[in-house]
């Protein structure tokens, strides 16, 4: 087990500086344009692919960093550059992780390369889980997968929503219910290959923030996929369903808590994204306060401004420490006995909303215009308290973990 440290090593610093350079030189100059266009920034993704940031190898190297700091460090720098473009770059990783976590070696080797494409012909992938009536309440999922034994095919029907890259992806990973009686334990994940009949893009959402990231509904109408597209294979699924049915009779709550622990482990990465956006807004506000003069002196000379900046920096550093702690715990297999994953996501996301609002206040009227980036950062920050579990869900998870009570 790697020791928990609060400083990046030399190799990590080199990677951080490399990512920071890309964020500063490529992402930031393009941020306002793609936010206004509300379109996927394909040229930026291609640039990321050419230098190796948009690739499975890069994220795998960061994920397997034994200190646990690789992923949060990378996420913070990318989202410091711009949240919308960054989500377009990392969104494919959600689908790739779904295949890595549940797929066979053959499935991993077959489908993940098709998710990324090549630097000259980049592709994206989509992870489709949420539904109009099943966001936080995953047990209410209505998308169904029915096995056609005669043809060795799965037939998928339903509608997914809030899917990053939904409809434009080369490969879709779809979570569907194969046994509704088991709730979330009756779910399975499926690969929908490129150009499969029956899959279409529904509504594309026009969003408040992260507008450079494509978000849409995915409609599945009698989508037939080969049996080999069930992640993990049918034998493994049948064994898992049988165990779930037995556990549901004697220890259903234990199964539910094990599933919650899986969600917990992914939340620090979202916290790191929020830290990146918050840090970007803080730096803009600090520089503005040092150069903007009123009444013959820089506005940072006023305690009302200086104290805000002090609070902003303190909150950002505290959020980063919570994220790093949870990331180290997740990589090293330490249990979240106090819901540390949710703690990090909750505090960092709320910090991002507060800090970006304070940045606008410090810039005054300029902060309210699109001429300055803090307006966009504030819009982007709103998503962190919503996706990957709302702040209310995080508080519920933390309270249940601490009390051991089924708080509702």
Coordinates of C-alpha atoms in Angstrom, one line a residue:
X1 CA 0.0 0.0 0.0
X2 CA 1.4 3.4 -1.0
X3 CA 1.8 5.9 1.8
X4 CA -0.6 8.9 1.7
X5 CA 1.4 12.0 0.7
X6 CA 0.4 15.5 0.0
X7 CA 2.9 16.4 -2.6
X8 CA 3.4 15.3 -6.2
X9 CA 6.6 13.5 -7.1
X10 CA 8.9 14.7 -9.9
X11 CA 7.3 12.4 -12.5
X12 CA 3.8 13.5 -11.5
X13 CA 4.9 17.2 -11.7
X14 CA 6.2 16.6 -15.2
X15 CA 2.8 15.1 -16.3
X16 CA 0.9 17.9 -14.6
X17 CA 2.9 20.6 -16.3
X18 CA 2.5 18.8 -19.7
X19 CA -1.3 18.7 -19.2
X20 CA -1.3 22.3 -18.0
X21 CA 0.5 23.4 -21.1
X22 CA -2.1 21.8 -23.3
X23 CA -4.9 23.3 -21.2
X24 CA -3.4 26.8 -21.4
X25 CA -2.2 26.8 -25.0
X26 CA -4.9 24.7 -26.8
X27 CA -8.1 24.5 -24.6
X28 CA -8.3 28.0 -23.2
X29 CA -8.0 29.9 -26.5
X30 CA -10.8 27.7 -27.9
X31 CA -13.1 27.7 -24.9
X32 CA -15.3 30.7 -25.6
X33 CA -15.9 29.7 -29.2
X34 CA -17.0 26.2 -28.5
X35 CA -19.1 27.3 -25.6
X36 CA -21.0 29.7 -27.9
X37 CA -21.3 27.1 -30.7
X38 CA -22.5 24.4 -28.3
X39 CA -20.8 21.7 -30.4
X40 CA -18.3 19.0 -29.9
X41 CA -14.8 20.5 -30.3
X42 CA -13.5 17.8 -32.6
X43 CA -10.3 19.8 -33.5
X44 CA -9.3 20.1 -29.9
X45 CA -10.0 16.4 -29.2
X46 CA -7.8 15.6 -32.2
X47 CA -5.0 17.7 -30.8
X48 CA -5.4 15.9 -27.5
X49 CA -5.2 12.6 -29.4
X50 CA -2.1 13.6 -31.3
X51 CA -0.1 14.3 -28.1
X52 CA -1.5 11.3 -26.2
X53 CA -3.9 12.9 -23.8
X54 CA -7.0 11.5 -25.5
X55 CA -6.1 7.8 -25.2
X56 CA -6.8 4.8 -23.0
X57 CA -3.1 4.4 -22.3
X58 CA -2.9 7.9 -20.7
X59 CA -5.8 7.3 -18.4
X60 CA -4.7 3.8 -17.5
X61 CA -1.3 5.1 -16.5
X62 CA -2.9 7.7 -14.2
X63 CA -5.5 5.3 -12.8
X64 CA -2.9 2.8 -11.8
X65 CA -0.7 5.4 -10.1
X66 CA -0.3 3.7 -6.7
X67 CA -0.4 7.1 -4.9
X68 CA -4.0 7.6 -6.2
X69 CA -3.1 11.2 -7.3
X70 CA -2.8 10.6 -11.1
X71 CA -6.4 10.9 -12.0
X72 CA -7.3 13.8 -9.7
X73 CA -4.2 15.7 -10.9
X74 CA -5.1 15.2 -14.6
X75 CA -8.7 16.1 -14.0
X76 CA -7.9 19.3 -12.2
X77 CA -5.6 20.5 -14.9
X78 CA -7.9 19.7 -17.8
X79 CA -10.9 21.3 -16.1
X80 CA -8.8 24.3 -15.2
X81 CA -8.4 24.7 -18.9
X82 CA -12.2 24.6 -19.7
X83 CA -14.9 22.3 -18.2
X84 CA -16.9 21.8 -21.4
X85 CA -13.9 20.9 -23.6
X86 CA -12.4 18.8 -20.8
X87 CA -15.6 16.8 -20.5
X88 CA -15.6 16.2 -24.3
X89 CA -12.0 14.8 -23.9
X90 CA -12.7 12.7 -20.8
X91 CA -16.3 11.6 -21.6
X92 CA -15.2 8.6 -23.6
X93 CA -13.4 7.4 -20.5
X94 CA -16.7 6.7 -18.8
X95 CA -17.6 4.1 -21.4
X96 CA -14.1 2.7 -21.5
X97 CA -14.1 2.2 -17.7
X98 CA -17.4 0.4 -18.0
X99 CA -15.9 -2.1 -20.4
X100 CA -12.7 -2.4 -18.4
X101 CA -14.7 -3.1 -15.2
X102 CA -17.1 -5.6 -16.6
X103 CA -15.8 -6.9 -20.0
X104 CA -13.7 -9.9 -20.9
X105 CA -10.2 -9.5 -22.3
X106 CA -11.6 -10.1 -25.8
X107 CA -14.3 -7.4 -25.4
X108 CA -11.7 -5.0 -24.0
X109 CA -9.4 -5.6 -26.9
X110 CA -12.2 -5.3 -29.5
X111 CA -14.2 -2.3 -28.3
X112 CA -12.0 0.1 -26.5
X113 CA -9.8 0.9 -29.5
X114 CA -13.0 1.6 -31.5
X115 CA -14.1 4.1 -28.8
X116 CA -11.0 6.3 -29.3
X117 CA -10.3 5.8 -33.0
X118 CA -6.9 7.2 -34.2
X119 CA -5.3 10.7 -34.0
X120 CA -6.2 11.1 -37.7
X121 CA -9.8 9.8 -37.2
X122 CA -10.9 10.3 -33.6
X123 CA -14.0 8.7 -32.3
X124 CA -15.9 9.1 -29.1
X125 CA -18.0 6.7 -26.9
X126 CA -21.0 7.1 -24.7
X127 CA -22.0 5.6 -21.4
X128 CA -25.8 5.4 -21.2
X129 CA -27.2 4.8 -17.7
X130 CA -29.6 7.6 -16.6
X131 CA -33.2 7.7 -17.7
X132 CA -36.0 10.2 -17.6
X133 CA -37.4 8.5 -14.5
X134 CA -34.2 6.9 -13.2
X135 CA -31.4 9.3 -12.2
X136 CA -30.5 9.0 -8.5
X137 CA -33.1 6.2 -8.3
X138 CA -31.2 3.7 -10.4
X139 CA -33.5 0.9 -9.3
X140 CA -36.3 2.5 -11.3
X141 CA -34.6 1.8 -14.6
X142 CA -37.0 0.9 -17.4
X143 CA -34.7 0.1 -20.3
X144 CA -35.0 -3.7 -20.8
X145 CA -32.7 -6.3 -22.3
X146 CA -34.3 -9.5 -23.4
X147 CA -32.3 -12.5 -24.5
X148 CA -33.4 -14.2 -27.8
X149 CA -31.9 -17.7 -27.2
X150 CA -32.7 -18.9 -30.7
X151 CA -30.6 -16.2 -32.3
X152 CA -28.2 -15.7 -29.5
X153 CA -29.1 -12.0 -29.5
X154 CA -30.1 -9.4 -26.9
X155 CA -33.0 -7.1 -27.7
X156 CA -32.8 -3.6 -26.1
X157 CA -35.7 -1.2 -25.7
X158 CA -35.9 2.1 -23.8
X159 CA -34.7 5.7 -23.6
X160 CA -31.5 6.9 -22.0
X161 CA -31.0 10.6 -21.1
X162 CA -28.1 12.9 -20.1
X163 CA -25.7 10.7 -22.1
X164 CA -22.4 12.4 -22.8
X165 CA -21.7 11.8 -26.5
X166 CA -25.1 10.1 -26.8
X167 CA -26.0 9.6 -30.4
X168 CA -22.7 10.8 -31.9
X169 CA -20.7 8.0 -30.3
X170 CA -19.0 5.3 -32.3
X171 CA -19.7 2.8 -29.5
X172 CA -22.4 3.1 -26.9
X173 CA -22.3 1.2 -23.6
X174 CA -25.9 0.8 -22.4
X175 CA -27.0 -0.3 -18.9
X176 CA -30.3 -2.2 -19.0
X177 CA -32.4 -4.3 -16.7
X178 CA -32.5 -8.0 -17.3
X179 CA -34.4 -8.9 -14.1
X180 CA -36.5 -6.0 -12.9
X181 CA -37.4 -7.8 -9.6
X182 CA -33.8 -7.5 -8.5
X183 CA -33.7 -3.7 -8.9
X184 CA -30.2 -2.4 -9.5
X185 CA -28.7 -5.9 -9.0
X186 CA -30.7 -7.0 -12.0
X187 CA -28.8 -4.7 -14.4
X188 CA -26.3 -5.6 -17.0
X189 CA -24.1 -3.6 -19.4
X190 CA -24.1 -4.0 -23.2
X191 CA -22.1 -2.8 -26.1
X192 CA -24.0 -1.4 -29.0
X193 CA -21.7 -1.5 -32.0
X194 CA -21.4 1.3 -34.6
X195 CA -24.3 1.7 -37.0
X196 CA -26.6 -0.7 -35.2
X197 CA -30.2 -0.4 -36.4
X198 CA -32.7 0.9 -33.8
X199 CA -30.4 3.2 -31.9
X200 CA -30.9 6.9 -32.5
X201 CA -30.3 10.2 -30.9
X202 CA -33.2 11.8 -29.2
X203 CA -33.3 15.3 -27.9
X204 CA -29.9 17.2 -27.7
X205 CA -29.9 19.3 -24.6
X206 CA -29.2 23.0 -24.7
X207 CA -27.4 23.4 -21.4
X208 CA -26.7 26.2 -18.9
X209 CA -23.0 25.2 -18.8
X210 CA -20.4 22.7 -20.1
X211 CA -21.9 23.5 -23.5
X212 CA -19.0 22.2 -25.5
X213 CA -19.9 18.8 -24.3
X214 CA -22.5 17.0 -26.3
X215 CA -25.4 15.7 -24.1
X216 CA -28.4 14.0 -25.5
X217 CA -31.1 11.3 -25.2
X218 CA -30.4 7.9 -26.7
X219 CA -33.5 6.0 -28.0
X220 CA -33.4 2.2 -28.3
X221 CA -36.1 0.6 -30.4
X222 CA -35.8 -3.2 -30.8
X223 CA -32.0 -2.8 -30.9
X224 CA -30.6 -6.3 -31.6
X225 CA -27.0 -7.0 -30.7
X226 CA -25.0 -10.2 -30.7
X227 CA -24.9 -12.3 -27.5
X228 CA -21.1 -11.5 -27.4
X229 CA -22.0 -7.8 -26.7
X230 CA -23.1 -8.6 -23.1
X231 CA -20.2 -7.4 -21.0
X232 CA -18.7 -10.2 -19.1
X233 CA -20.7 -12.9 -21.0
X234 CA -24.0 -14.7 -20.2
X235 CA -22.5 -17.4 -18.0
X236 CA -21.1 -14.8 -15.7
X237 CA -24.4 -12.8 -15.7
X238 CA -26.4 -15.9 -14.9
X239 CA -24.1 -16.7 -11.9
X240 CA -24.4 -13.1 -10.7
X241 CA -28.1 -13.0 -10.9
X242 CA -28.4 -16.3 -9.1
X243 CA -26.3 -15.0 -6.2
X244 CA -28.3 -11.8 -6.1
X245 CA -31.6 -13.7 -5.8
X246 CA -30.2 -15.7 -2.9
X247 CA -28.8 -12.6 -1.2
X248 CA -32.1 -10.7 -1.7
X249 CA -33.8 -13.4 0.4
X250 CA -31.3 -13.3 3.3
X251 CA -29.3 -10.1 3.1
X252 CA -30.6 -7.6 0.5
X253 CA -29.4 -4.5 2.4
X254 CA -25.8 -5.8 2.3
X255 CA -26.0 -6.2 -1.4
X256 CA -27.3 -2.6 -1.8
X257 CA -24.5 -1.2 0.4
X258 CA -21.9 -3.0 -1.7
X259 CA -23.3 -1.4 -4.8
X260 CA -23.2 2.0 -3.1
X261 CA -19.5 1.5 -2.3
X262 CA -18.8 1.1 -6.1
X263 CA -20.4 4.5 -6.8
X264 CA -18.4 6.0 -3.9
X265 CA -15.1 5.1 -5.5
X266 CA -15.8 7.2 -8.7
X267 CA -16.8 10.4 -7.0
X268 CA -13.4 11.9 -6.2
X269 CA -12.7 12.3 -9.9
X270 CA -15.7 14.6 -10.2
X271 CA -14.4 16.5 -7.1
X272 CA -11.1 17.0 -8.9
X273 CA -13.0 18.5 -11.9
X274 CA -14.7 20.9 -9.6
X275 CA -11.4 21.9 -8.0
X276 CA -10.0 22.7 -11.4
X277 CA -12.8 25.0 -12.3
X278 CA -12.7 26.7 -8.9
X279 CA -9.0 27.2 -9.1
X280 CA -9.3 28.8 -12.6
X281 CA -11.9 31.3 -11.3
X282 CA -9.9 32.1 -8.2
X283 CA -6.8 32.8 -10.3
X284 CA -8.8 35.1 -12.6
X285 CA -10.2 37.0 -9.7
X286 CA -6.8 37.3 -7.9
X287 CA -5.1 38.7 -11.0
X288 CA -8.0 41.1 -11.7
X289 CA -8.0 42.3 -8.0
X290 CA -4.3 43.0 -8.2
X291 CA -4.5 45.1 -11.5
X292 CA -8.0 46.7 -11.2
X293 CA -7.8 50.1 -9.6
X294 CA -10.5 52.1 -7.9
X295 CA -10.1 55.2 -5.8
X296 CA -6.4 55.3 -6.7
X297 CA -5.4 51.8 -5.5
X298 CA -5.8 48.1 -6.5
X299 CA -9.1 46.7 -5.2
X300 CA -7.2 43.9 -3.4
X301 CA -6.1 46.6 -1.0
X302 CA -9.6 46.5 0.4
X303 CA -10.3 43.9 3.0
X304 CA -13.7 43.2 1.5
X305 CA -12.0 41.8 -1.6
X306 CA -8.8 40.4 0.0
X307 CA -10.8 38.4 2.6
X308 CA -12.9 36.9 -0.1
X309 CA -9.8 35.7 -2.0
X310 CA -8.4 34.3 1.2
X311 CA -11.6 32.3 1.8
X312 CA -11.6 31.1 -1.9
X313 CA -8.1 29.8 -1.8
X314 CA -8.6 28.1 1.6
X315 CA -11.7 26.3 0.4
X316 CA -10.0 25.2 -2.8
X317 CA -7.0 23.8 -1.0
X318 CA -9.3 22.0 1.5
X319 CA -11.3 20.5 -1.4
X320 CA -8.2 19.2 -3.1
X321 CA -7.0 17.5 0.1
X322 CA -10.4 15.8 0.5
X323 CA -10.2 14.6 -3.1
X324 CA -6.6 13.4 -2.8
X325 CA -7.4 11.5 0.4
X326 CA -10.4 9.7 -1.1
X327 CA -8.5 9.0 -4.3
X328 CA -5.6 7.4 -2.4
X329 CA -8.1 5.4 -0.3
X330 CA -9.9 4.1 -3.5
X331 CA -6.7 3.0 -5.2
X332 CA -5.4 1.3 -2.1
X333 CA -8.6 -0.5 -1.3
X334 CA -9.3 1.3 2.0
X335 CA -13.0 1.3 2.8
X336 CA -14.9 4.5 2.9
X337 CA -16.1 4.1 6.5
X338 CA -17.2 7.8 6.6
X339 CA -18.3 8.1 3.0
X340 CA -15.0 9.9 2.2
X341 CA -15.7 9.7 -1.6
X342 CA -19.0 11.5 -1.2
X343 CA -17.4 14.0 1.2
X344 CA -14.8 14.9 -1.4
X345 CA -17.4 15.3 -4.2
X346 CA -19.8 17.3 -2.0
X347 CA -17.3 19.8 -0.6
X348 CA -15.5 20.3 -3.9
X349 CA -18.6 20.8 -6.0
X350 CA -20.2 23.2 -3.5
X351 CA -16.8 25.0 -3.4
X352 CA -16.8 25.4 -7.2
X353 CA -20.2 27.0 -7.2
X354 CA -19.3 29.4 -4.4
X355 CA -15.9 30.3 -5.6
X356 CA -17.0 31.0 -9.2
X357 CA -19.8 33.2 -7.8
X358 CA -17.3 35.1 -5.7
X359 CA -15.1 35.6 -8.7
X360 CA -18.0 37.3 -10.6
X361 CA -18.6 39.5 -7.6
X362 CA -14.9 40.6 -7.4
X363 CA -14.9 41.4 -11.2
X364 CA -18.2 43.3 -10.7
X365 CA -19.9 44.2 -14.0
X366 CA -17.1 42.8 -16.0
X367 CA -17.6 39.4 -14.3
X368 CA -21.2 39.4 -15.5
X369 CA -20.1 39.7 -19.2
X370 CA -18.8 37.0 -21.6
X371 CA -15.8 39.1 -22.2
X372 CA -14.3 37.6 -19.0
X373 CA -14.2 33.8 -18.5
X374 CA -15.5 33.7 -14.9
X375 CA -19.1 34.0 -16.2
X376 CA -18.6 30.8 -18.2
X377 CA -16.9 29.1 -15.3
X378 CA -19.8 29.9 -13.0
X379 CA -22.2 28.4 -15.4
X380 CA -20.0 25.3 -15.8
X381 CA -19.7 24.9 -12.0
X382 CA -23.4 24.4 -11.6
X383 CA -23.1 20.8 -13.0
X384 CA -20.8 19.5 -10.3
X385 CA -23.6 19.6 -7.6
X386 CA -25.9 17.6 -10.0
X387 CA -24.1 14.9 -11.9
X388 CA -22.6 11.7 -10.4
X389 CA -25.1 12.2 -7.6
X390 CA -26.5 15.5 -6.5
X391 CA -25.3 17.3 -3.3
X392 CA -28.4 16.1 -1.6
X393 CA -27.6 12.5 -2.5
X394 CA -24.1 12.9 -1.2
X395 CA -25.4 14.2 2.1
X396 CA -27.7 11.3 2.3
X397 CA -24.9 8.8 1.7
X398 CA -22.7 10.5 4.3
X399 CA -25.5 10.6 6.9
X400 CA -26.5 7.0 6.3
X401 CA -22.8 5.9 6.5
X402 CA -22.2 7.7 9.7
X403 CA -25.4 6.8 11.5
X404 CA -26.1 3.3 10.1
X405 CA -29.7 4.4 9.8
X406 CA -31.9 4.2 6.7
X407 CA -32.3 8.0 6.5
X408 CA -34.7 9.2 3.8

